[in-house]
Short mmCIF file of C-alpha atoms in Angstrom, two decimals:
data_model
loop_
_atom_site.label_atom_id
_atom_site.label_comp_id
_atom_site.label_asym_id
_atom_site.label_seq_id
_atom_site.Cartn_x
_atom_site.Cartn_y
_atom_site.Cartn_z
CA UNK V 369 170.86 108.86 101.85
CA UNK V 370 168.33 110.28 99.06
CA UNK V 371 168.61 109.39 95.56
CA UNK V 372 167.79 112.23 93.60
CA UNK V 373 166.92 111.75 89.39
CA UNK V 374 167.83 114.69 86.69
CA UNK V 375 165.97 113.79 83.31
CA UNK V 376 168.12 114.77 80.34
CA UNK V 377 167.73 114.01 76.60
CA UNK V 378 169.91 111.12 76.73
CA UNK V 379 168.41 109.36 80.11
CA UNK V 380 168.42 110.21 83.79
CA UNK V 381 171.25 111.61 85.82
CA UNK V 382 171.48 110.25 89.25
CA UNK V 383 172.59 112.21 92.30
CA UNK V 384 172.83 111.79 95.92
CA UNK V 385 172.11 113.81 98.90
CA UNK V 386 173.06 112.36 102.37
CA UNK V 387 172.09 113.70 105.90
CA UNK V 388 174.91 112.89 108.60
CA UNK V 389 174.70 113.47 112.32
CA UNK V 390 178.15 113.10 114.20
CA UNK V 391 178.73 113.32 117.95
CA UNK V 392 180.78 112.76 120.50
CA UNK V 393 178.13 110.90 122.96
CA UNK V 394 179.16 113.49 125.68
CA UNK V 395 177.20 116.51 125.08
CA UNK V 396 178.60 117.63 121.35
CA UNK V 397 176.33 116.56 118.41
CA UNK V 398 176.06 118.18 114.47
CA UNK V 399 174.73 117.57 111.68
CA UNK V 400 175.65 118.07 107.96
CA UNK V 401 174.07 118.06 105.05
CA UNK V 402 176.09 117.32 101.30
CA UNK V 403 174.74 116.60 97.78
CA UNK V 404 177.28 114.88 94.80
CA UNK V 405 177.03 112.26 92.13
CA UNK V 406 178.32 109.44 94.24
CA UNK V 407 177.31 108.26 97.89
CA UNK V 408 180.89 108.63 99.47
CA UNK V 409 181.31 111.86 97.92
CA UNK V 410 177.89 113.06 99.26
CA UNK V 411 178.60 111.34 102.49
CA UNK V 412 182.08 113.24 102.78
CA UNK V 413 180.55 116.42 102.34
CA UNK V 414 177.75 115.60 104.96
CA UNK V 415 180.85 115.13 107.61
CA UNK V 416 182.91 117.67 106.82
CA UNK V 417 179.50 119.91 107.37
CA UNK V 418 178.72 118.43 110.50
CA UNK V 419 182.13 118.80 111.67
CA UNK V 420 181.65 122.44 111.24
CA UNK V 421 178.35 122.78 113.17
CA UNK V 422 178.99 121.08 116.32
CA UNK V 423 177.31 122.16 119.20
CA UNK V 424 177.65 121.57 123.00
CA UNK V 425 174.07 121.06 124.54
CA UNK V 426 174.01 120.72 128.62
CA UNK V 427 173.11 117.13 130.07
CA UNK V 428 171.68 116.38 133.14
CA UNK V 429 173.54 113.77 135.45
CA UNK V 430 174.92 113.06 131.49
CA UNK V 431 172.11 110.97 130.47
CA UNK V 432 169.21 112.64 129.70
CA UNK V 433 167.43 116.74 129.17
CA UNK V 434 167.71 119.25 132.21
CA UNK V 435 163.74 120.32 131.15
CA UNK V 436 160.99 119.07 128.89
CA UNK V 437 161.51 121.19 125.29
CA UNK V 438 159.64 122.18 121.89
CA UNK V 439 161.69 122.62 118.74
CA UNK V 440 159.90 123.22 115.07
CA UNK V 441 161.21 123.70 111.39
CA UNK V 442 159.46 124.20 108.43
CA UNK V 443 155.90 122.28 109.23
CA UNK V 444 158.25 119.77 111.57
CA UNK V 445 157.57 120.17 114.81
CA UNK V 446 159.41 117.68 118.32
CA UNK V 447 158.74 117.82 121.81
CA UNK V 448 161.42 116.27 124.14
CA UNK V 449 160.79 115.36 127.88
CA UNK V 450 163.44 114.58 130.24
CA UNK V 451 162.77 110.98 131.75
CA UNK V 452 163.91 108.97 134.58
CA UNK V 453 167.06 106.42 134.47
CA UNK V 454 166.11 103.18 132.25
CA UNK V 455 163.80 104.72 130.34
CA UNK V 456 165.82 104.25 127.29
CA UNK V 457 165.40 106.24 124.08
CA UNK V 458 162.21 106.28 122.82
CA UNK V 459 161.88 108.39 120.05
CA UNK V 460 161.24 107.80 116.10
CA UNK V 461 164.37 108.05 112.78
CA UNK V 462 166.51 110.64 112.66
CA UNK V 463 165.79 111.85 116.06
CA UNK V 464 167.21 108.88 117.66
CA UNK V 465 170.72 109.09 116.03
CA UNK V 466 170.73 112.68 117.32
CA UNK V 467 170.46 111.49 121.02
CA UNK V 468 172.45 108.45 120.53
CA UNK V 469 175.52 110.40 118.80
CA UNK V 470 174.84 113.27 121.44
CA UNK V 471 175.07 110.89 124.68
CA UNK V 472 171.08 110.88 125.86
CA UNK V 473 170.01 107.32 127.17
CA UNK V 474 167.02 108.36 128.83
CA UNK V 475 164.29 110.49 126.91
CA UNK V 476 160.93 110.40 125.23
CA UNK V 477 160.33 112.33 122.13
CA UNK V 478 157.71 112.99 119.85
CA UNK V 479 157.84 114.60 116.25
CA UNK V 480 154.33 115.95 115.01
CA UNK V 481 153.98 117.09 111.36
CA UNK V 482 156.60 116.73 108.41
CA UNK V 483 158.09 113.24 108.84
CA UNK V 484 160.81 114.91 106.18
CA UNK V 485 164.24 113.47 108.14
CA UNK V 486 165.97 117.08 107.46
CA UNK V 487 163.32 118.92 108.75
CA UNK V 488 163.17 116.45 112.41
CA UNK V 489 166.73 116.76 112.43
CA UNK V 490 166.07 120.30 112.07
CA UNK V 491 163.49 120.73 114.57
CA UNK V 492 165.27 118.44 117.15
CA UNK V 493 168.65 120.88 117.07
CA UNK V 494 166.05 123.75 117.26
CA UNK V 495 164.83 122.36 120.56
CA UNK V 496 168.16 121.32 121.72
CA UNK V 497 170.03 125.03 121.03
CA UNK V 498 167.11 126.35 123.66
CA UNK V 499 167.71 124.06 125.94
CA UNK V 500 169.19 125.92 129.59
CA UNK V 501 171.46 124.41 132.52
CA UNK V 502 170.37 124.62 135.93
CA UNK V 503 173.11 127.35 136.09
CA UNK V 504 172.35 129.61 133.24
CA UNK V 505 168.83 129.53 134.52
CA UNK V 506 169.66 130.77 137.82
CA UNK V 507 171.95 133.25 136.99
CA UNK V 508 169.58 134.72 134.86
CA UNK V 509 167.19 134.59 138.13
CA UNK V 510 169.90 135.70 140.78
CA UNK V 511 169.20 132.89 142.53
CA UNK V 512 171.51 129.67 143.61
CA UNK V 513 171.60 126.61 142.10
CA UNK V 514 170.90 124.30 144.91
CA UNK V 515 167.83 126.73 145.21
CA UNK V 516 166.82 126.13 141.63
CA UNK V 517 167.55 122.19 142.34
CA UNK V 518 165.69 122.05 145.73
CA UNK V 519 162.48 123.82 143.88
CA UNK V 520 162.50 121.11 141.30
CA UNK V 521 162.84 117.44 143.59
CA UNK V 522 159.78 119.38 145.57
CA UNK V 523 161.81 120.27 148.47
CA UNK V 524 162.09 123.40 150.96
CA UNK V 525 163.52 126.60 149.80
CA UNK V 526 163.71 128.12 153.38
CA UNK V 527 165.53 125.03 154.52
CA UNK V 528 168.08 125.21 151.58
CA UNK V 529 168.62 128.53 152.14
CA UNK V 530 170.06 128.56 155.94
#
Protein backbone atom coordinates (compact mmCIF):
# COMPACT_ATOMS: atom_id res chain seq x y z
CA UNK A 1 0.00 0.00 0.00
CA UNK A 2 1.53 3.55 -1.13
CA UNK A 3 0.02 6.70 -0.18
CA UNK A 4 0.33 8.97 -2.90
CA UNK A 5 -0.31 13.19 -2.24
CA UNK A 6 -1.88 15.59 -5.17
CA UNK A 7 -1.33 19.34 -4.03
CA UNK A 8 -4.28 21.46 -5.11
CA UNK A 9 -5.24 25.07 -4.23
CA UNK A 10 -7.43 24.07 -1.53
CA UNK A 11 -5.01 21.30 0.26
CA UNK A 12 -3.72 17.88 -0.68
CA UNK A 13 -5.59 15.10 -2.36
CA UNK A 14 -4.74 11.72 -1.11
CA UNK A 15 -4.61 8.58 -3.24
CA UNK A 16 -3.65 5.07 -2.94
CA UNK A 17 -1.82 2.62 -4.96
CA UNK A 18 -1.65 -1.05 -3.69
CA UNK A 19 0.55 -3.97 -5.03
CA UNK A 20 -1.24 -7.50 -4.52
CA UNK A 21 0.25 -10.90 -5.18
CA UNK A 22 -2.37 -13.84 -5.15
CA UNK A 23 -1.64 -17.55 -5.51
CA UNK A 24 -2.74 -20.66 -5.18
CA UNK A 25 0.45 -22.19 -3.18
CA UNK A 26 0.59 -24.96 -5.91
CA UNK A 27 2.43 -23.58 -8.75
CA UNK A 28 -0.06 -20.48 -9.89
CA UNK A 29 1.00 -17.00 -8.55
CA UNK A 30 0.03 -13.13 -10.04
CA UNK A 31 0.29 -10.09 -9.25
CA UNK A 32 -1.79 -6.88 -9.73
CA UNK A 33 -1.29 -3.60 -9.52
CA UNK A 34 -4.50 -0.79 -8.85
CA UNK A 35 -4.48 2.94 -7.93
CA UNK A 36 -7.99 4.80 -6.35
CA UNK A 37 -8.84 7.26 -3.65
CA UNK A 38 -9.54 4.69 -1.00
CA UNK A 39 -7.43 1.54 0.16
CA UNK A 40 -10.24 -1.13 -0.54
CA UNK A 41 -10.93 0.35 -3.76
CA UNK A 42 -7.18 0.31 -4.70
CA UNK A 43 -6.87 -3.06 -3.13
CA UNK A 44 -9.91 -4.41 -5.32
CA UNK A 45 -8.41 -3.31 -8.35
CA UNK A 46 -4.95 -4.89 -7.36
CA UNK A 47 -6.99 -8.44 -7.23
CA UNK A 48 -9.02 -8.25 -9.91
CA UNK A 49 -5.47 -7.51 -11.86
CA UNK A 50 -3.79 -10.27 -10.41
CA UNK A 51 -6.57 -12.49 -11.09
CA UNK A 52 -6.01 -11.74 -14.67
CA UNK A 53 -2.23 -12.43 -14.78
CA UNK A 54 -1.89 -15.70 -13.22
CA UNK A 55 0.73 -17.79 -14.23
CA UNK A 56 1.66 -21.51 -13.77
CA UNK A 57 5.50 -21.78 -13.00
CA UNK A 58 6.92 -25.62 -12.77
CA UNK A 59 8.00 -26.87 -9.15
CA UNK A 60 10.33 -29.32 -8.36
CA UNK A 61 9.19 -32.25 -5.98
CA UNK A 62 6.50 -29.03 -5.29
CA UNK A 63 8.65 -27.23 -2.94
CA UNK A 64 11.23 -25.45 -4.34
CA UNK A 65 13.00 -24.14 -8.27
CA UNK A 66 13.94 -26.96 -10.87
CA UNK A 67 17.38 -24.58 -11.58
CA UNK A 68 19.11 -21.60 -10.04
CA UNK A 69 17.55 -18.28 -12.11
CA UNK A 70 18.23 -14.40 -12.85
CA UNK A 71 15.27 -12.10 -13.38
CA UNK A 72 15.76 -8.02 -13.74
CA UNK A 73 13.32 -4.97 -14.23
CA UNK A 74 13.99 -1.57 -14.51
CA UNK A 75 17.47 -1.23 -12.32
CA UNK A 76 15.88 -4.35 -10.07
CA UNK A 77 17.64 -7.15 -10.50
CA UNK A 78 16.92 -11.20 -8.26
CA UNK A 79 18.75 -14.25 -8.44
CA UNK A 80 16.91 -17.43 -7.18
CA UNK A 81 18.70 -20.78 -6.31
CA UNK A 82 16.96 -23.93 -5.82
CA UNK A 83 17.85 -25.31 -2.21
CA UNK A 84 17.59 -28.46 -0.37
CA UNK A 85 14.42 -29.54 1.91
CA UNK A 86 14.33 -27.30 5.27
CA UNK A 87 15.97 -24.65 3.97
CA UNK A 88 13.01 -22.48 4.36
CA UNK A 89 12.45 -19.22 2.49
CA UNK A 90 15.03 -16.97 2.75
CA UNK A 91 14.55 -14.14 0.74
CA UNK A 92 13.77 -10.24 1.49
CA UNK A 93 9.73 -8.15 1.06
CA UNK A 94 7.86 -8.62 -1.69
CA UNK A 95 9.77 -11.51 -2.93
CA UNK A 96 8.78 -13.65 -0.12
CA UNK A 97 4.94 -13.29 -0.58
CA UNK A 98 5.61 -14.31 -4.19
CA UNK A 99 7.04 -17.77 -3.08
CA UNK A 100 4.79 -18.13 -0.21
CA UNK A 101 1.46 -17.43 -2.36
CA UNK A 102 3.19 -19.53 -5.23
CA UNK A 103 3.91 -22.78 -2.96
CA UNK A 104 8.05 -22.56 -2.65
CA UNK A 105 9.25 -23.62 0.95
CA UNK A 106 12.69 -24.12 0.12
CA UNK A 107 14.75 -21.29 -1.72
CA UNK A 108 17.33 -18.58 -1.31
CA UNK A 109 16.98 -15.38 -3.11
CA UNK A 110 18.72 -12.31 -3.49
CA UNK A 111 17.49 -8.89 -5.01
CA UNK A 112 20.45 -6.47 -6.03
CA UNK A 113 19.63 -2.86 -7.05
CA UNK A 114 16.14 -0.98 -6.83
CA UNK A 115 14.66 -2.07 -3.49
CA UNK A 116 11.32 -0.40 -5.31
CA UNK A 117 8.66 -3.46 -4.20
CA UNK A 118 7.06 -3.21 -7.93
CA UNK A 119 10.10 -3.44 -9.58
CA UNK A 120 11.31 -6.96 -7.20
CA UNK A 121 8.00 -8.15 -7.80
CA UNK A 122 8.75 -7.41 -11.26
CA UNK A 123 12.04 -8.88 -11.54
CA UNK A 124 11.08 -12.03 -9.47
CA UNK A 125 8.05 -12.95 -12.18
CA UNK A 126 10.76 -12.11 -14.84
CA UNK A 127 12.92 -14.87 -13.43
CA UNK A 128 10.11 -17.14 -12.70
CA UNK A 129 8.39 -16.92 -16.53
CA UNK A 130 12.11 -18.35 -17.68
CA UNK A 131 12.15 -20.81 -15.51
CA UNK A 132 12.13 -24.65 -17.57
CA UNK A 133 10.89 -28.25 -16.33
CA UNK A 134 13.07 -31.08 -16.53
CA UNK A 135 10.75 -32.00 -19.49
CA UNK A 136 10.65 -28.95 -21.60
CA UNK A 137 14.39 -28.98 -21.26
CA UNK A 138 14.80 -32.29 -22.66
CA UNK A 139 12.55 -32.15 -25.29
CA UNK A 140 14.15 -29.28 -26.50
CA UNK A 141 17.49 -31.56 -26.27
CA UNK A 142 15.92 -34.90 -27.66
CA UNK A 143 16.97 -36.46 -24.85
CA UNK A 144 14.95 -38.42 -21.86
CA UNK A 145 14.14 -37.19 -18.77
CA UNK A 146 15.59 -39.72 -16.49
CA UNK A 147 18.74 -38.85 -18.66
CA UNK A 148 18.44 -35.17 -17.89
CA UNK A 149 17.72 -36.29 -14.05
CA UNK A 150 20.60 -38.86 -13.84
CA UNK A 151 23.11 -35.95 -15.29
CA UNK A 152 22.03 -33.68 -12.52
CA UNK A 153 22.23 -36.13 -8.95
CA UNK A 154 25.90 -36.88 -10.69
CA UNK A 155 25.04 -40.23 -11.82
CA UNK A 156 25.84 -42.51 -15.02
CA UNK A 157 24.32 -41.73 -18.29
CA UNK A 158 25.46 -45.08 -19.92
CA UNK A 159 23.92 -46.92 -17.02
CA UNK A 160 20.56 -45.00 -17.34
CA UNK A 161 20.47 -45.54 -20.71
CA UNK A 162 20.40 -49.59 -20.95
Amino acid sequence: MNRVAKVVKGGKRFGFAALVVIGDQKGRVGFGHGKAREVPEAIRKATESAKRNLTRVALREGRTLHHDIAGRHGAGRVYLRAAPAGTGIIAGGPMRAVFETLGIQDVVAKSVGSSNPYNMVRATFDALKHLDSPRSVAARRNIKVSTLQARRVGGDVEAVAE
